Short mmCIF file of C-alpha atoms in Angstrom, two decimals:
data_model
loop_
_atom_site.label_atom_id
_atom_site.label_comp_id
_atom_site.label_asym_id
_atom_site.label_seq_id
_atom_site.Cartn_x
_atom_site.Cartn_y
_atom_site.Cartn_z
CA MET A 1374 -25.00 2.91 -27.76
CA ASN A 1375 -27.47 -0.18 -27.34
CA LEU A 1376 -24.03 -2.13 -25.81
CA VAL A 1377 -23.08 0.36 -23.64
CA LEU A 1378 -26.76 0.89 -22.45
CA ARG A 1379 -27.16 -3.01 -21.82
CA ARG A 1380 -24.18 -3.63 -19.98
CA LEU A 1381 -24.58 -0.82 -17.73
CA ALA A 1382 -28.38 -2.15 -16.69
CA ALA A 1383 -26.17 -5.76 -15.95
CA MET A 1384 -24.27 -3.75 -13.65
CA VAL A 1385 -26.58 -2.76 -11.25
CA PRO A 1386 -27.59 -6.04 -10.02
CA ALA A 1387 -24.06 -7.07 -9.88
CA LEU A 1388 -23.29 -4.01 -7.51
CA LEU A 1389 -26.41 -4.17 -5.47
CA GLY A 1390 -24.91 -8.28 -4.50
CA VAL A 1391 -21.58 -7.08 -4.03
CA VAL A 1392 -22.83 -4.58 -1.66
CA VAL A 1393 -24.95 -6.68 0.43
CA CYS A 1394 -22.40 -9.69 0.24
CA ILE A 1395 -20.01 -7.64 1.76
CA PHE A 1396 -22.40 -5.90 4.18
CA VAL A 1397 -23.42 -9.30 5.82
CA LEU A 1398 -19.98 -11.05 6.02
CA THR A 1399 -18.40 -7.70 7.77
CA ARG A 1400 -21.09 -8.20 10.52
CA VAL A 1401 -20.74 -11.99 10.50
CA LEU A 1402 -16.82 -11.97 10.98
CA PRO A 1403 -15.74 -12.56 14.67
CA GLY A 1404 -14.59 -9.05 16.31
CA ASP A 1405 -16.11 -6.38 17.94
CA PRO A 1406 -15.31 -2.69 16.04
CA ALA A 1407 -16.28 -1.07 19.57
CA ARG A 1408 -13.99 -2.82 21.22
CA THR A 1409 -11.18 -2.82 19.30
CA LEU A 1410 -11.26 1.02 19.43
CA ALA A 1411 -11.74 1.55 22.91
CA GLY A 1412 -9.46 -1.14 24.16
CA GLU A 1413 -9.60 -4.22 25.96
CA GLN A 1414 -9.69 -2.49 29.50
CA ALA A 1415 -12.19 -0.21 28.64
CA ASP A 1416 -15.27 0.40 30.52
CA PRO A 1417 -18.24 -1.36 29.20
CA SER A 1418 -20.36 1.94 29.26
CA VAL A 1419 -17.42 3.32 26.90
CA VAL A 1420 -17.93 0.52 24.59
CA ALA A 1421 -21.69 0.93 24.47
CA LYS A 1422 -21.60 4.56 23.68
CA ILE A 1423 -19.04 3.60 20.83
CA ARG A 1424 -21.03 1.23 19.24
CA THR A 1425 -24.26 3.56 19.26
CA ASP A 1426 -21.76 6.12 17.82
CA MET A 1427 -20.92 4.05 15.13
CA GLY A 1428 -24.89 2.39 14.67
CA LEU A 1429 -23.95 -1.18 15.56
CA ASP A 1430 -26.53 -1.48 18.44
CA ARG A 1431 -29.32 -1.11 15.75
CA PRO A 1432 -31.16 -4.27 13.86
CA LEU A 1433 -29.22 -5.21 10.85
CA HIS A 1434 -31.76 -4.72 8.34
CA VAL A 1435 -31.87 -1.17 9.78
CA GLN A 1436 -27.93 -0.65 9.59
CA LEU A 1437 -28.04 -1.89 5.69
CA VAL A 1438 -31.13 0.49 4.87
CA ARG A 1439 -29.19 3.33 6.70
CA TYR A 1440 -25.88 2.12 4.34
CA PHE A 1441 -27.44 1.99 0.83
CA SER A 1442 -29.27 5.49 1.64
CA ASP A 1443 -25.33 6.76 2.75
CA LEU A 1444 -23.81 5.39 -0.83
CA LEU A 1445 -27.00 7.48 -2.76
CA HIS A 1446 -25.74 10.34 -1.16
CA GLY A 1447 -22.11 9.58 -1.69
CA ASN A 1448 -21.18 8.79 1.63
CA LEU A 1449 -18.73 5.75 2.10
CA GLY A 1450 -18.50 6.03 5.80
CA PHE A 1451 -16.58 7.23 8.57
CA ALA A 1452 -13.24 5.29 9.28
CA TRP A 1453 -13.11 5.39 12.83
CA HIS A 1454 -9.29 3.77 13.39
CA THR A 1455 -7.69 7.20 11.26
CA GLY A 1456 -10.71 9.58 12.24
CA HIS A 1457 -11.72 10.67 8.50
CA SER A 1458 -14.07 10.02 6.19
CA VAL A 1459 -13.49 6.96 4.07
CA ALA A 1460 -13.99 8.98 0.99
CA SER A 1461 -10.93 11.79 2.18
CA ASP A 1462 -8.80 8.39 3.04
CA PHE A 1463 -10.00 7.08 -0.32
CA ALA A 1464 -9.10 10.23 -1.86
CA SER A 1465 -5.70 10.71 -0.90
CA ARG A 1466 -4.45 6.92 -1.03
CA LEU A 1467 -6.60 5.59 -4.33
CA PRO A 1468 -4.07 7.80 -6.83
CA ALA A 1469 -1.16 5.57 -5.68
CA THR A 1470 -3.02 2.04 -6.08
CA VAL A 1471 -4.22 3.44 -9.20
CA GLU A 1472 -0.98 4.36 -10.62
CA LEU A 1473 0.87 0.86 -9.20
CA ALA A 1474 -1.60 -1.05 -11.26
CA LEU A 1475 -1.25 1.05 -14.12
CA VAL A 1476 2.49 0.40 -14.50
CA ALA A 1477 1.97 -2.73 -13.46
CA LEU A 1478 -0.28 -3.41 -16.34
CA LEU A 1479 1.88 -2.04 -18.70
CA ILE A 1480 4.41 -4.24 -17.96
CA ALA A 1481 2.63 -7.14 -18.07
CA LEU A 1482 1.45 -6.07 -21.72
CA LEU A 1483 4.58 -5.30 -22.97
CA ALA A 1484 6.31 -8.27 -21.49
CA GLY A 1485 3.64 -10.91 -22.17
CA ILE A 1486 2.22 -10.04 -25.44
CA PRO A 1487 5.45 -10.68 -27.11
CA LEU A 1488 6.57 -13.77 -25.05
CA GLY A 1489 3.03 -15.32 -26.45
CA VAL A 1490 3.55 -14.25 -29.84
CA ILE A 1491 7.06 -15.82 -30.07
CA SER A 1492 6.28 -18.94 -28.03
CA ALA A 1493 3.35 -19.25 -30.83
CA THR A 1494 5.14 -18.17 -33.68
CA ARG A 1495 8.18 -20.88 -32.32
CA ARG A 1496 6.07 -23.55 -30.88
CA ASP A 1497 7.42 -26.87 -29.48
CA ARG A 1498 10.99 -24.86 -29.32
CA PRO A 1499 13.14 -24.12 -26.51
CA VAL A 1500 11.84 -20.39 -26.47
CA ASP A 1501 8.53 -21.77 -26.36
CA HIS A 1502 8.91 -24.32 -23.44
CA ALA A 1503 10.85 -21.82 -21.69
CA GLY A 1504 7.73 -19.01 -22.28
CA ARG A 1505 5.55 -21.97 -20.56
CA VAL A 1506 7.63 -22.66 -17.94
CA PHE A 1507 7.74 -18.97 -17.09
CA SER A 1508 4.02 -18.91 -17.25
CA LEU A 1509 3.56 -21.50 -14.97
CA LEU A 1510 5.91 -20.42 -12.32
CA GLY A 1511 4.77 -16.81 -12.66
CA ALA A 1512 0.91 -17.58 -12.27
CA SER A 1513 1.57 -19.77 -9.38
CA MET A 1514 4.18 -18.05 -7.28
CA PRO A 1515 2.86 -15.90 -4.31
CA LEU A 1516 2.81 -12.38 -4.36
CA PHE A 1517 3.75 -11.63 -0.87
CA TRP A 1518 6.97 -14.25 -1.26
CA LEU A 1519 8.03 -12.83 -4.39
CA GLY A 1520 7.94 -9.17 -2.94
CA LEU A 1521 9.79 -10.51 0.19
CA MET A 1522 12.32 -11.99 -1.90
CA VAL A 1523 13.04 -8.54 -4.30
CA ILE A 1524 13.56 -6.99 -1.12
CA VAL A 1525 16.01 -9.18 0.62
CA VAL A 1526 17.97 -9.60 -2.36
CA PHE A 1527 17.70 -5.93 -4.41
CA TYR A 1528 17.75 -4.14 -1.44
CA ASN A 1529 19.21 -5.59 1.29
CA LYS A 1530 21.90 -7.53 -0.76
CA LEU A 1531 22.66 -5.76 -3.98
CA GLY A 1532 21.51 -2.23 -2.63
CA TRP A 1533 19.71 -1.71 -6.31
CA ALA A 1534 16.42 -0.56 -4.96
CA PRO A 1535 15.72 1.96 -2.93
CA ALA A 1536 14.29 1.22 0.88
CA PRO A 1537 10.42 0.07 0.86
CA LEU A 1538 9.02 3.27 2.43
CA GLY A 1539 6.58 5.22 -0.02
CA ARG A 1540 6.23 6.87 -3.14
CA VAL A 1541 9.75 9.02 -3.56
CA ALA A 1542 12.90 8.85 -1.35
CA GLU A 1543 12.99 10.83 1.85
CA GLY A 1544 14.03 14.35 1.37
CA VAL A 1545 12.63 14.09 -2.06
CA ASN A 1546 9.63 16.56 -2.10
CA PRO A 1547 6.59 15.07 -4.17
CA PRO A 1548 5.64 16.60 -7.48
CA THR A 1549 2.86 19.45 -7.31
CA HIS A 1550 -0.46 17.58 -6.98
CA ILE A 1551 -2.16 17.55 -10.31
CA THR A 1552 -3.88 14.09 -10.67
CA GLY A 1553 -2.31 12.12 -7.92
CA LEU A 1554 -0.09 9.80 -9.78
CA TYR A 1555 3.62 11.13 -9.27
CA ILE A 1556 4.96 10.20 -12.77
CA VAL A 1557 2.39 12.03 -14.51
CA ASP A 1558 2.32 15.08 -12.21
CA SER A 1559 5.89 14.63 -12.21
CA LEU A 1560 6.53 15.00 -16.53
CA MET A 1561 3.30 17.83 -16.05
CA THR A 1562 5.42 19.84 -13.97
CA GLY A 1563 9.06 19.31 -15.04
CA ASP A 1564 10.30 17.77 -11.60
CA LEU A 1565 12.83 15.55 -13.01
CA VAL A 1566 14.05 14.92 -9.33
CA ALA A 1567 10.38 13.51 -8.29
CA LEU A 1568 10.04 11.82 -11.42
CA ARG A 1569 13.43 9.93 -10.98
CA SER A 1570 12.61 8.70 -7.27
CA SER A 1571 9.36 7.99 -8.16
CA LEU A 1572 10.12 5.41 -11.07
CA SER A 1573 12.99 4.28 -8.71
CA HIS A 1574 10.30 3.42 -5.58
CA ILE A 1575 7.75 1.88 -8.24
CA ILE A 1576 9.43 -0.14 -10.33
CA TRP A 1577 9.83 -2.74 -7.87
CA PRO A 1578 6.62 -3.02 -6.70
CA ALA A 1579 5.04 -3.07 -9.89
CA LEU A 1580 7.60 -5.72 -11.71
CA CYS A 1581 6.20 -8.27 -8.48
CA LEU A 1582 2.58 -7.15 -9.06
CA ALA A 1583 2.82 -7.68 -12.92
CA THR A 1584 4.61 -11.20 -12.82
CA GLY A 1585 1.57 -13.17 -12.60
CA SER A 1586 -0.31 -11.11 -14.89
CA THR A 1587 2.64 -11.31 -17.36
CA ALA A 1588 2.24 -14.79 -17.01
CA ILE A 1589 -1.58 -15.04 -17.82
CA ILE A 1590 -1.10 -12.43 -20.81
CA ALA A 1591 1.59 -14.38 -22.34
CA ARG A 1592 -0.33 -17.75 -21.83
CA MET A 1593 -3.77 -16.51 -23.33
CA THR A 1594 -1.73 -14.67 -26.27
CA ARG A 1595 -0.36 -17.87 -27.57
CA SER A 1596 -3.49 -20.22 -27.23
CA ALA A 1597 -5.00 -17.16 -29.08
CA MET A 1598 -2.24 -17.13 -31.63
CA LEU A 1599 -2.03 -20.76 -32.09
CA GLU A 1600 -5.65 -20.96 -32.96
CA VAL A 1601 -5.41 -18.11 -35.81
CA ILE A 1602 -2.44 -19.28 -36.87
CA GLY A 1603 -4.08 -22.64 -37.70
CA GLN A 1604 -6.63 -20.99 -39.76
CA ASP A 1605 -7.05 -21.22 -43.72
CA TYR A 1606 -6.63 -17.45 -44.40
CA VAL A 1607 -3.46 -17.27 -42.15
CA ARG A 1608 -1.78 -20.43 -43.95
CA THR A 1609 -3.18 -18.41 -48.04
CA ALA A 1610 -1.06 -15.61 -46.12
CA VAL A 1611 2.20 -17.78 -46.10
CA SER A 1612 1.23 -19.49 -49.02
CA LYS A 1613 1.38 -16.15 -51.39
CA GLY A 1614 4.62 -15.67 -50.19
CA LEU A 1615 4.00 -12.75 -47.33
CA LYS A 1616 6.78 -12.04 -44.69
CA PRO A 1617 6.39 -13.90 -41.51
CA SER A 1618 6.38 -10.71 -39.73
CA ILE A 1619 3.27 -9.05 -41.79
CA VAL A 1620 1.38 -12.47 -41.37
CA THR A 1621 2.10 -12.83 -37.51
CA LEU A 1622 1.32 -8.83 -37.06
CA LYS A 1623 -1.46 -8.23 -39.68
CA HIS A 1624 -3.10 -11.30 -39.67
CA ALA A 1625 -2.73 -13.53 -37.00
CA LEU A 1626 -2.39 -10.86 -34.08
CA LYS A 1627 -4.93 -8.77 -35.38
CA ASN A 1628 -7.40 -11.32 -35.28
CA ALA A 1629 -6.44 -12.60 -32.07
CA ALA A 1630 -6.66 -9.00 -30.65
CA PRO A 1631 -10.11 -9.50 -28.87
CA VAL A 1632 -8.87 -12.49 -26.59
CA ILE A 1633 -5.98 -10.15 -25.73
CA VAL A 1634 -7.81 -7.12 -24.62
CA THR A 1635 -10.18 -9.14 -23.00
CA VAL A 1636 -7.55 -10.75 -20.71
CA SER A 1637 -5.97 -7.62 -20.49
CA GLY A 1638 -9.05 -5.84 -19.33
CA LEU A 1639 -9.74 -8.24 -16.45
CA GLN A 1640 -5.94 -8.46 -15.44
CA PHE A 1641 -6.36 -4.52 -14.77
CA GLY A 1642 -8.97 -5.43 -11.78
CA GLN A 1643 -7.19 -8.40 -10.73
CA LEU A 1644 -4.09 -6.03 -10.32
CA MET A 1645 -6.21 -3.21 -8.34
CA GLY A 1646 -7.07 -6.38 -6.16
CA GLY A 1647 -3.62 -7.77 -5.75
CA ALA A 1648 -2.18 -4.31 -4.94
CA VAL A 1649 -3.47 -5.04 -1.38
CA ILE A 1650 -0.74 -7.43 -0.86
CA THR A 1651 1.91 -5.77 -2.58
CA GLU A 1652 1.26 -2.47 -0.97
CA THR A 1653 1.49 -4.19 2.72
CA VAL A 1654 5.08 -5.73 1.63
CA PHE A 1655 6.50 -2.57 0.05
CA THR A 1656 4.76 -0.06 2.48
CA TRP A 1657 3.06 1.42 -0.39
CA PRO A 1658 0.42 3.98 0.85
CA GLY A 1659 -2.21 2.96 -1.51
CA ILE A 1660 -5.80 1.71 -0.37
CA GLY A 1661 -4.60 -2.02 -0.12
CA SER A 1662 -2.49 -1.25 2.66
CA TYR A 1663 -4.92 1.52 4.18
CA VAL A 1664 -7.87 -1.59 4.04
CA VAL A 1665 -5.55 -4.12 5.48
CA GLN A 1666 -5.37 -1.54 8.53
CA SER A 1667 -8.82 -1.05 8.88
CA VAL A 1668 -9.16 -5.36 8.94
CA LEU A 1669 -6.97 -5.28 11.35
CA ALA A 1670 -8.84 -2.40 13.32
CA THR A 1671 -12.04 -4.10 12.31
CA ASP A 1672 -13.39 -1.19 11.04
CA TYR A 1673 -16.09 -1.69 8.80
CA ALA A 1674 -16.80 1.01 6.41
CA PRO A 1675 -13.21 1.10 4.43
CA VAL A 1676 -13.50 -2.89 3.98
CA GLN A 1677 -16.94 -2.08 2.46
CA ALA A 1678 -15.89 0.97 0.70
CA PHE A 1679 -12.73 -1.25 -1.20
CA THR A 1680 -15.10 -4.26 -2.30
CA LEU A 1681 -17.24 -1.87 -3.65
CA VAL A 1682 -14.73 0.50 -5.59
CA ALA A 1683 -12.87 -2.98 -6.61
CA ALA A 1684 -16.47 -4.30 -7.75
CA VAL A 1685 -16.88 -0.95 -9.88
CA VAL A 1686 -13.65 -1.51 -11.25
CA TYR A 1687 -14.06 -4.76 -12.45
CA LEU A 1688 -17.13 -3.94 -14.42
CA ALA A 1689 -15.90 -0.80 -15.81
CA ALA A 1690 -13.17 -2.72 -16.91
CA ASN A 1691 -15.37 -5.14 -18.61
CA LEU A 1692 -17.39 -2.22 -20.02
CA VAL A 1693 -14.25 -0.99 -21.63
CA VAL A 1694 -13.22 -4.60 -22.93
CA ASP A 1695 -16.72 -5.02 -24.48
CA LEU A 1696 -16.40 -1.75 -26.07
CA VAL A 1697 -13.03 -2.22 -27.72
CA ASN A 1698 -13.92 -5.72 -28.63
CA ALA A 1699 -16.80 -4.21 -30.46
CA ARG A 1700 -14.73 -1.76 -32.30
CA LEU A 1701 -12.27 -4.53 -33.49
CA ASP A 1702 -15.36 -6.98 -34.50
CA PRO A 1703 -18.58 -5.02 -34.76
CA ARG A 1704 -20.25 -8.66 -35.14
CA ILE A 1705 -19.90 -8.27 -30.92
CA ALA A 1706 -21.66 -5.26 -30.76
CA ASP A 1707 -24.91 -7.52 -31.80
CA ALA A 1708 -24.12 -10.29 -29.38
#
């Protein structure tokens, strides 16, 4: 409990700093949201009226105080380019981004951890060199380029991937809304048609989004495993004649778990942020593509809300990582 309280107390100044920074940055960037909303040929009086309605005619410190007041009341602002509150837009779009990030994280874990373990246990062998090359390429490959290549090759050329135009195919009804996660809702309602369609649509953007995280998790798993393998207790286990699989899983991987948990938790926050590019390329109806539209419309409120949500996700991921690591190693709770 003390660990949770300490981490929650540390979140407060971090969130305050994020809110202030993004608020100031959105105000100093070039562009006039009132002019963008009204149109280039609009009468100056119309633009002035919109600026007043948006509260942009007030001093900056007054706008900041009002923004903090709105946040305390759960008001994330109004999205002028959609005509809806930011909270309602997020409520309809956030599940799509969360589902995409979760599937990408699952792929990264299922591929990255075994790859890192195999590379560590076969150090300097061909499989290790191949894993290191993949880690280098995966971590440095631009998401937008990878997404476009997937669309060109697997959709345009081979026809394996469905059209990148949403979460289910045209003509397929989404599953009954329960959680907003189509895969989960399809399983809960037994809608196999929606399940197949949602899986076929999410796997390609998830694979693209997971590439960088897979490389990072594999690299960190390899490093952690190599450090543990060199410890005396592992060499003692080997000298006792234990099977290599038992030594690897029970002794090495178990003690390398805190590092793997830490990097995996941080990658979830990274995946939520990286979804901006992936969603734009694959026309995925999440908050990433929504924020891109908001930036193009010079609409402040959605950008501020997205940054705040991303910060909360990162901090929550850090908290979960600390709790899991404290469970794995009780000494961390006293640190």
